Structure formats: C-alpha cells, structure tokens
Amino acid sequence: MSEGRPQARPGRTEGGPRGGDSRGEPASVRWYHRLVTADTEAEEQLGGARRVASGGLRLMAANALQSAGDQVVNAKTVLPWLLTLLGAPAALVGLLVPVRESGSMLPQAALTPWVLRAPRRTRVWMVGATGQGLATLGMAAAATFAEGLLAGVLVVTALAVFALARALCSMASKDVQGRAVPKGQRGQVTGIATAVSGIVAVVLGVALQRLGQDLDVAVLAALLVGAALTWFIGVAVYAGIPESPEGPSSDPRGGRRAGPDAGGQRRGEGSEAGREDRGTGAGSSWVRDTLTLLGTDREFRHFVVARALLLVSALAPPFLVTLAADRGSSWLAGLGAFVIAQGVASVVGGRVFGRLADRSSRLVMVVGAAAASLVVLLVVWVVVAGADVLVLPALVGGYLVISLVHVGVRVARKTYVVDMAEGDLRTRYVATANTAMGVILLVTGAVSAGLATLGEVPALVFLAVLGLVGAAVSWRLPEVSGRG
C-alpha cells in the first residue's frame, strides 16, 4: 500500500516531495526541493531528480557568485564613485552605464553563430566568466597604478571587455538553465540567486556607509579584486553542471518554441523561422538572420517590443539618486544607502518574484511595469509639490520600491524567454532580443538624457508613460510559463 502513495500524484508538491518517503534521497535532492517546488514528472524528463538537483544547485551558486560580483562592478554606484575618487573626467563617468549595458547586449546577434557551434553551452559561460574576472582585475590594476584621465580610460576599456564577456554568459546561461532545470522551477532558481546577491549588497552597503570619509581608492580596488574571485570560483562551480546538448539532432522538438502558436502548430514545423533555427551557420549573415527573425516571428517581436517598454524600472533610479544628492548630504543621500536599498530589494524580491514568474512571467512583467510607473509619478508629485520634509524620504523610498519591482521584471523577462522556446531557437531569441535591446537602450537613454537637460522631472515622466504603455503591451503577450 505504501508503494502507491508516491505514485498517486507524480506532479508538483510545494516545498518538497511530500507525497513519499524522502529519507533515501541524496542530500542534494533534499536541499534542492527545500528551495524550489518539487515536480517529479518534469524532473524525470530531464534525467531524474538527482540530475536536476545537481544542475539546479550549481546554477544557483554560480549565478549568485556572478551577481555578488556585479554588486561591486556596478556602473550605477561603485564605478562612478571610483572614477570620481581617481579624478577622471565627468564625460567618462557618463559612459559607464551605456558601455556596461549596451556593450553586453549589442554583440549577441553577431556572436550567435559561434555560440550555436558549441554543443555544450556550459563551456561558453565559463569562457565569459573568466573574461569578466580578468577584466575586473584590470579595473583594480588601473585604480591602483593610474589616476586622472588615464585611469578613467583604462577602467572604461576594461568595462567594455567585461561587457563583451558578459554577452557570452547571458547567451549561454539561458540554454544551460533550459537544459538542466524544468519549466516551473527556472524562475525560482533565478530568484534564489538574486536573493543571495541582495544579501551581499546589503553587507556591502552597510560597510560602505560605515567607512564614510575613509572610503578611498585602495578600498575600492581591493573590493574589485574580491569581485574578480567570484567569477573564477563560479567557473569551477559551473563546470560540474550536467548538461545534455540539445539541437536538431538531439532535441526531440528540434529547437522549437515551447508551446503551440495561435494555429495549434509548434514553432519550427513548416515555418520559416523554425527552419532558420537549423540553418544558422558560419556562412550566414547574422544581420539578415536577426532582421528576418524580428520580421517573421510575430510573437517574438511582440516580446521584444514589450521588453523595450519596460525600461522605466531600469532607467529611473539614477535620476532619483541625482535628485537625492542635490537635496542634502545626510546619510540618505550617500552611496551606501542606495546600495543597501538595492540589496534589500534583491533579498525580498528574489524568491517571491521567482515563484510568481514560474506561475505567470507575463503577469509579473505587467504588474511590475505598472507599479514602477505609478511610483515614479508619485515621487514626481512629491518633488513638484515642494514638500521639503517628504522629498528625501520619498526619493529613497521610491528607489527601494522601484528596485524591488525591477527585480521582478528582470526575473520575469528572463523566465519568459527561457520558457517560450527550446533548443537553438532559444539561443537566437536571447541573442536577437538583447541586441535589439542594446540599440533601444541607447536610443531611450539618449532621449531621457536629453529631457534631463530640462530637469529630472521631465525625464521621469517620460519613463513613467513608457512603462504604462509597456504594461498594456505586456498584457497581450501569450502565456508561456507554468506547466500544461
């Protein structure tokens, strides 16, 4: 009789495999099922619970290490502070965010043929992580041995190398996650890694706040060396992820979209875009392939447009920081306060939004964009109303809430693109979407920066309106997450 209990309902169980006796399970499986919702049926399709647990735990650890390093190599907080201490020109400080963000997105479509030729995407990620670690050491060396214009140029150059290496990790990680973790657990894996990085950010922010005037170049250079180590350790962790290469020959669905389209046909069966995901090679033009994919794949194009309109939570925070810095020198306006806020948002939002994204990544994007826009408009109203006592708390509180919402949007859009396709088509989706976003980010950033010459308020209003439109567009996306 006891043998029938575990098989009575082989699907999901909250918090672990409650349907049967787990005493005989390996420790890795027990720990994994404590962190994510167990799904026996889905795990069996990827080689069983032991294999999925090994891959899932290693993905959490490696991504958490990378995210922890990101808290130091941060183009919005730590690096601008470093360049200011080094005496670099303000123009170089202004290049940090565009180089970091667009630099990791723009090359992805060009890199796609090379990535597709690599049967094991774990190795691609390891190359990218090694590059990020070396580039971070380069920043530390520039901060230690140079100053002024030369130091600024060296740091920005190293950041460009860092961004290019990050492009490889971004492309490979989605495939590795899709091969190692079943749908319904992917958002939770991403969310847990985000939460761990948030804890690191809180600790870092408190340390920076306590240092106060003692925060100098030597301290930041030492932090950069420590950050480089997170990527090198991450390479060792990632190497052990069990990966089953998928593609036209090994993936039973041939790299198709993970779900039926409007006509009930799986993406890749008799469709132009589905044929092309088998034909992308060294001799094909990545520009033509990118434009063809955007032009012929309506649902993917819809996702790219929606993602472009969700930039409110990414671009609004720097304007709030600027407004806070202009309104006083209290601890609320310091670097540490905003790093702490970012960390708290990651800790709180990581696991919560991970689970929600596994249920409906589409709805998380909708609610996130709408919430960020409304918070921005509320902060703008407080600033314009001139309530001096409320302005600084509103700015810091708004930064915290928007950062929290941004965690949800990031987790949701990553989960969405992993869930909407399979095989090499997923790789092309990730690369094409990120390349398009690199261009859109430059354009949107230029528009908001131009409006900022009139003041931060017009730029914030523009971004809020963009976010509300993004919520409406995201609402019309097809549902791809969740099982069934």
XYZ file of C-alpha atoms in Angstrom:
484
model
C 0.000 0.000 0.000
C 2.806 2.391 0.779
C 4.187 1.922 -2.736
C 1.106 3.554 -4.217
C 1.354 6.796 -2.302
C 4.302 8.420 -4.065
C 2.866 7.484 -7.477
C -0.657 8.681 -6.813
C 0.183 12.217 -7.830
C 3.579 12.455 -9.570
C 3.283 16.168 -10.251
C 4.179 19.180 -8.135
C 4.451 19.415 -4.387
C 5.079 22.639 -2.538
C 8.438 22.861 -0.789
C 9.474 19.265 -1.488
C 8.339 15.772 -2.415
C 5.730 15.406 0.289
C 3.983 12.525 -1.408
C 6.514 9.869 -0.342
C 9.452 8.887 1.796
C 12.446 11.202 1.137
C 14.818 9.509 3.600
C 16.548 7.582 0.802
C 17.107 10.672 -1.360
C 20.578 12.194 -1.748
C 21.235 15.324 0.287
C 21.404 17.408 -2.902
C 17.852 16.442 -3.841
C 16.520 17.205 -0.355
C 18.193 20.621 -0.318
C 17.021 21.434 -3.831
C 13.419 20.544 -3.014
C 13.556 22.737 0.063
C 14.456 25.691 -2.147
C 12.150 25.107 -5.123
C 8.796 23.472 -5.766
C 9.390 19.786 -6.456
C 7.981 18.378 -9.706
C 8.742 14.660 -10.050
C 7.255 14.262 -13.519
C 9.110 17.244 -15.039
C 12.386 16.269 -13.353
C 12.192 12.743 -14.757
C 12.026 14.193 -18.269
C 15.442 15.800 -17.672
C 17.113 12.705 -16.246
C 15.661 12.454 -12.767
C 15.657 14.364 -9.508
C 19.328 13.755 -8.710
C 20.492 15.188 -12.046
C 18.158 18.198 -11.857
C 19.132 18.910 -8.242
C 22.831 18.841 -9.104
C 22.357 21.231 -12.005
C 19.906 23.472 -10.170
C 22.065 23.901 -7.069
C 25.163 24.618 -9.142
C 23.221 27.143 -11.232
C 22.063 28.890 -8.056
C 25.604 29.004 -6.670
C 27.297 30.173 -9.878
C 24.656 32.809 -10.617
C 24.773 34.023 -7.017
C 28.565 34.371 -7.263
C 28.230 36.324 -10.504
C 25.519 38.561 -9.048
C 27.647 39.175 -5.952
C 30.484 40.355 -8.190
C 28.040 42.588 -10.022
C 27.343 44.466 -6.798
C 30.948 45.724 -6.891
C 31.335 46.138 -10.661
C 28.245 48.358 -10.646
C 28.125 51.072 -13.292
C 25.424 52.987 -11.409
C 27.020 53.174 -7.947
C 30.520 51.856 -7.194
C 32.305 52.576 -10.501
C 31.153 56.221 -10.751
C 32.334 56.703 -7.161
C 35.699 55.143 -8.066
C 36.207 57.363 -11.123
C 35.347 60.424 -9.069
C 37.999 59.492 -6.494
C 40.504 58.912 -9.310
C 39.852 62.363 -10.738
C 38.573 61.079 -14.091
C 36.614 63.487 -16.314
C 32.845 63.562 -15.869
C 32.404 62.536 -19.512
C 33.951 59.145 -18.742
C 31.614 58.705 -15.782
C 28.726 59.288 -18.179
C 29.962 56.451 -20.412
C 29.847 53.788 -17.701
C 26.177 52.724 -17.927
C 25.940 52.781 -21.773
C 29.186 50.788 -22.101
C 28.131 48.244 -19.460
C 24.548 47.719 -20.589
C 24.685 48.126 -24.363
C 28.140 46.568 -24.571
C 26.788 43.294 -23.217
C 23.733 43.317 -25.494
C 24.770 44.646 -28.907
C 27.295 41.895 -29.809
C 25.000 38.975 -29.072
C 23.471 38.515 -32.512
C 26.960 38.602 -34.068
C 28.177 36.017 -31.559
C 25.216 33.689 -32.168
C 26.801 31.540 -34.944
C 29.854 30.883 -32.759
C 27.728 30.001 -29.741
C 25.493 27.692 -31.776
C 28.567 25.730 -32.889
C 29.351 24.946 -29.242
C 27.364 21.804 -28.309
C 27.938 22.386 -24.579
C 26.919 25.891 -23.568
C 28.455 25.484 -20.095
C 31.847 25.973 -21.716
C 30.691 29.208 -23.352
C 29.587 30.520 -19.958
C 32.922 29.535 -18.433
C 34.815 31.485 -21.116
C 32.631 34.521 -20.461
C 33.006 34.299 -16.683
C 36.788 34.030 -16.985
C 36.772 37.131 -19.182
C 34.713 39.044 -16.618
C 37.107 38.080 -13.833
C 40.170 39.170 -15.814
C 38.508 42.452 -16.816
C 37.653 43.165 -13.178
C 41.289 42.594 -12.215
C 42.164 45.076 -14.957
C 39.920 47.688 -13.321
C 41.600 47.064 -9.965
C 45.043 47.458 -11.557
C 44.016 50.702 -13.276
C 42.717 52.079 -9.972
C 45.941 51.097 -8.188
C 48.562 52.278 -10.693
C 46.913 55.156 -12.599
C 44.884 58.279 -11.970
C 43.028 61.039 -13.753
C 42.217 60.695 -17.448
C 44.406 57.609 -17.949
C 42.768 55.747 -15.075
C 39.318 56.627 -16.370
C 40.109 55.435 -19.895
C 41.579 52.175 -18.590
C 38.575 51.490 -16.336
C 36.079 52.172 -19.151
C 38.109 49.993 -21.552
C 38.191 47.154 -19.029
C 34.442 47.605 -18.541
C 33.944 47.218 -22.311
C 35.866 43.915 -22.209
C 33.795 42.913 -19.183
C 30.564 43.663 -21.078
C 31.642 41.621 -24.105
C 32.450 38.649 -21.860
C 29.084 39.111 -20.139
C 27.362 38.782 -23.516
C 28.656 35.206 -23.742
C 27.385 34.396 -20.252
C 23.993 35.926 -20.986
C 23.515 33.853 -24.129
C 24.801 30.577 -22.683
C 23.089 30.762 -19.282
C 19.568 30.653 -20.721
C 20.370 27.493 -22.673
C 22.090 25.817 -19.732
C 19.143 26.606 -17.485
C 16.689 25.278 -20.069
C 18.662 22.043 -20.367
C 19.280 21.494 -16.660
C 16.107 22.760 -14.942
C 12.488 22.003 -15.924
C 9.880 24.637 -16.607
C 8.165 25.614 -13.374
C 11.459 25.786 -11.437
C 13.519 28.168 -13.577
C 12.177 31.392 -12.108
C 12.784 30.089 -8.590
C 16.402 29.212 -9.420
C 16.968 32.725 -10.800
C 15.157 34.300 -7.862
C 17.216 32.481 -5.220
C 20.469 33.586 -6.853
C 19.137 37.153 -6.924
C 18.235 36.986 -3.230
C 21.728 35.782 -2.292
C 23.304 38.630 -4.247
C 20.989 41.005 -2.406
C 22.383 39.855 0.935
C 25.869 40.618 -0.396
C 24.689 44.071 -1.496
C 23.255 44.860 1.943
C 26.517 43.841 3.642
C 28.498 45.881 1.111
C 26.242 48.904 1.529
C 26.496 48.839 5.312
C 30.298 48.561 5.075
C 30.499 51.478 2.644
C 28.214 53.554 4.849
C 30.327 52.867 7.927
C 33.537 53.772 6.117
C 32.177 57.206 5.286
C 35.089 59.571 4.619
C 37.558 56.661 4.877
C 36.268 55.178 1.623
C 39.245 55.591 -0.734
C 40.674 54.147 -3.954
C 42.604 51.400 -2.159
C 39.428 50.049 -0.546
C 37.525 50.013 -3.840
C 40.455 48.360 -5.648
C 40.517 45.622 -3.001
C 36.779 45.117 -3.470
C 37.326 44.723 -7.219
C 39.942 42.010 -6.608
C 37.456 40.206 -4.355
C 34.768 40.551 -7.031
C 37.077 39.001 -9.642
C 37.426 35.936 -7.435
C 33.649 35.365 -7.526
C 33.803 34.755 -11.279
C 36.802 32.428 -11.035
C 35.049 30.388 -8.338
C 31.891 30.463 -10.449
C 33.774 28.828 -13.341
C 34.692 25.871 -11.116
C 31.092 25.536 -9.924
C 29.612 25.804 -13.426
C 31.928 23.126 -14.822
C 30.021 20.465 -12.871
C 26.541 21.233 -14.238
C 25.159 18.117 -16.005
C 24.168 19.311 -19.457
C 22.529 17.358 -22.249
C 23.315 19.170 -25.526
C 20.163 19.766 -27.492
C 19.712 20.741 -31.093
C 18.199 19.499 -34.353
C 19.711 16.054 -33.844
C 19.224 15.563 -30.105
C 16.275 17.699 -29.129
C 13.061 15.787 -29.875
C 11.350 19.061 -30.650
C 14.149 20.343 -32.843
C 14.692 23.657 -31.155
C 11.100 24.762 -31.465
C 9.036 27.146 -29.472
C 7.905 25.623 -26.210
C 4.213 25.659 -26.882
C 1.665 25.846 -29.682
C 1.120 29.046 -31.587
C -2.267 30.500 -32.445
C -2.830 27.874 -35.095
C -2.001 24.931 -32.856
C 1.274 24.283 -34.693
C 4.519 24.018 -32.781
C 7.011 26.665 -33.753
C 9.532 25.170 -36.178
C 7.140 22.852 -38.045
C 6.748 24.161 -41.552
C 7.563 27.762 -40.613
C 10.329 29.973 -41.941
C 11.664 30.926 -38.522
C 11.598 27.281 -37.462
C 13.655 26.261 -40.495
C 16.136 29.030 -39.919
C 16.979 27.905 -36.409
C 18.533 24.856 -38.107
C 20.274 26.858 -40.798
C 22.183 29.473 -38.868
C 25.821 28.836 -39.591
C 29.164 30.472 -40.044
C 28.394 31.486 -43.611
C 25.062 33.162 -42.919
C 24.672 36.859 -42.224
C 23.794 37.490 -38.591
C 22.330 40.863 -39.560
C 19.987 39.247 -42.077
C 19.078 36.465 -39.653
C 18.339 38.973 -36.891
C 16.118 41.132 -39.087
C 14.370 38.061 -40.508
C 13.603 36.691 -37.055
C 12.184 40.032 -35.897
C 10.239 40.440 -39.138
C 8.692 36.971 -39.420
C 8.173 35.871 -35.811
C 5.213 37.898 -34.593
C 5.103 36.619 -31.017
C 8.834 37.106 -30.518
C 8.614 40.623 -31.947
C 5.773 41.326 -29.512
C 8.012 40.242 -26.618
C 10.892 42.468 -27.778
C 8.564 45.495 -28.027
C 7.120 44.770 -24.584
C 10.585 44.381 -23.072
C 11.699 47.674 -24.619
C 8.783 49.466 -22.944
C 9.702 48.031 -19.514
C 12.800 50.216 -19.169
C 11.171 52.507 -16.604
C 12.433 50.405 -13.676
C 15.957 50.277 -15.143
C 16.433 53.929 -16.163
C 14.505 55.830 -13.488
C 16.714 55.046 -10.413
C 19.754 57.162 -11.451
C 17.532 60.236 -11.697
C 16.244 59.600 -8.184
C 19.839 59.332 -6.940
C 20.682 62.661 -8.608
C 17.667 64.364 -7.048
C 18.637 62.995 -3.622
C 22.255 64.124 -3.947
C 21.083 67.631 -4.824
C 18.960 67.872 -1.687
C 21.403 67.322 1.134
C 24.389 65.469 2.492
C 22.640 63.276 5.043
C 23.288 59.529 5.115
C 20.171 59.035 2.996
C 21.939 60.656 0.056
C 25.155 58.614 0.373
C 26.392 55.735 -1.782
C 25.801 53.157 0.947
C 22.111 53.992 1.350
C 21.315 53.242 -2.270
C 23.457 50.090 -2.332
C 21.563 48.896 0.758
C 18.223 49.681 -0.899
C 19.280 47.708 -3.961
C 20.301 44.777 -1.773
C 17.096 44.766 0.259
C 15.099 44.745 -2.983
C 17.035 41.716 -4.245
C 16.666 39.797 -0.972
C 12.936 40.440 -0.697
C 12.085 40.173 -4.369
C 14.315 37.313 -5.494
C 12.411 34.305 -4.171
C 8.972 35.947 -4.217
C 9.126 37.005 -7.848
C 10.872 33.766 -8.828
C 7.888 31.707 -7.728
C 5.417 34.164 -9.241
C 7.292 34.170 -12.556
C 7.085 30.371 -12.727
C 3.313 30.713 -12.481
C 2.978 33.616 -14.940
C 6.031 35.574 -16.046
C 3.730 37.648 -18.257
C 1.672 38.956 -15.345
C 4.790 39.757 -13.303
C 6.009 41.950 -16.179
C 2.607 43.656 -16.432
C 2.294 44.408 -12.721
C 5.966 45.394 -12.451
C 5.824 47.966 -15.234
C 2.582 49.470 -13.938
C 3.819 49.631 -10.332
C 7.151 51.234 -11.282
C 5.387 53.872 -13.369
C 2.927 54.745 -10.607
C 5.714 55.015 -8.014
C 7.701 57.312 -10.323
C 4.668 59.547 -10.820
C 4.072 59.637 -7.053
C 7.684 60.680 -6.403
C 7.423 63.339 -9.109
C 4.278 64.701 -7.446
C 6.069 64.949 -4.075
C 9.039 66.725 -5.677
C 6.899 69.166 -7.658
C 4.669 69.873 -4.647
C 7.752 71.105 -2.820
C 7.139 69.244 0.434
C 10.757 69.519 1.587
C 10.314 67.271 4.618
C 8.970 64.456 2.442
C 11.178 64.772 -0.632
C 14.291 62.896 0.547
C 12.370 60.016 2.194
C 10.188 59.794 -0.934
C 13.248 59.602 -3.182
C 14.985 56.886 -1.167
C 11.724 55.008 -0.570
C 10.852 55.298 -4.253
C 14.297 53.988 -5.177
C 13.737 50.985 -2.909
C 10.304 50.170 -4.342
C 11.408 50.645 -7.957
C 14.477 48.476 -7.332
C 12.189 45.817 -5.849
C 9.898 45.993 -8.873
C 12.895 45.862 -11.202
C 13.966 42.575 -9.614
C 10.566 41.173 -10.516
C 10.697 42.483 -14.076
C 14.203 41.062 -14.629
C 13.335 37.639 -13.222
C 10.092 37.554 -15.219
C 11.562 38.518 -18.591
C 14.418 36.015 -18.167
C 11.938 33.274 -17.275
C 9.671 34.249 -20.166
C 12.348 33.988 -22.877
C 13.623 30.652 -21.486
C 10.083 29.229 -21.375
C 8.941 30.462 -24.791
C 11.436 28.457 -26.884
C 13.681 25.419 -26.882
C 16.997 24.349 -28.404
C 18.910 26.659 -30.740
C 15.832 28.819 -31.286
C 16.070 29.841 -27.626
C 19.681 30.907 -28.197
C 18.648 33.017 -31.180
C 15.755 34.558 -29.242
C 18.056 35.588 -26.387
C 20.746 36.983 -28.692
C 18.377 38.843 -31.002
C 16.319 40.303 -28.152
C 19.414 41.516 -26.329
C 20.981 43.011 -29.465
C 17.750 44.863 -30.213
C 17.596 45.988 -26.579
C 21.149 47.301 -26.813
C 20.087 49.636 -29.619
C 16.793 50.558 -27.930
C 18.567 51.233 -24.630
C 20.935 53.669 -26.328
C 18.041 55.480 -28.017
C 15.833 55.575 -24.919
C 18.765 56.597 -22.751
C 19.611 59.397 -25.171
C 16.011 60.681 -25.140
C 15.744 60.575 -21.346
C 19.182 62.188 -21.032
C 18.095 64.930 -23.416
C 14.964 65.529 -21.367
C 17.110 65.566 -18.233
C 18.767 68.739 -19.510
C 15.409 70.336 -18.735
C 15.435 68.683 -15.318
C 14.990 65.215 -13.857
C 11.214 65.537 -13.622
C 10.527 65.598 -17.413
C 12.765 62.534 -17.862
C 10.957 60.663 -15.081
C 7.531 61.498 -16.515
C 8.646 60.249 -19.934
C 9.837 56.944 -18.445
C 6.628 56.552 -16.404
C 4.458 56.955 -19.505
C 6.693 54.462 -21.327
C 6.165 51.964 -18.503
C 2.379 52.292 -18.549
C 2.357 51.597 -22.285
C 4.673 48.640 -21.616
C 2.223 47.199 -19.093
C -0.570 47.352 -21.683
C 1.590 45.714 -24.359
C 2.805 43.002 -21.968
C -0.795 42.177 -21.028
C -1.360 40.991 -24.620
C 1.622 38.618 -24.623
C 0.762 34.891 -24.807
C 1.203 32.905 -21.605
C 4.236 30.589 -21.772
C 5.156 29.870 -18.142
C 3.663 27.263 -15.843
C 3.146 23.643 -16.781
C 0.440 22.498 -19.087
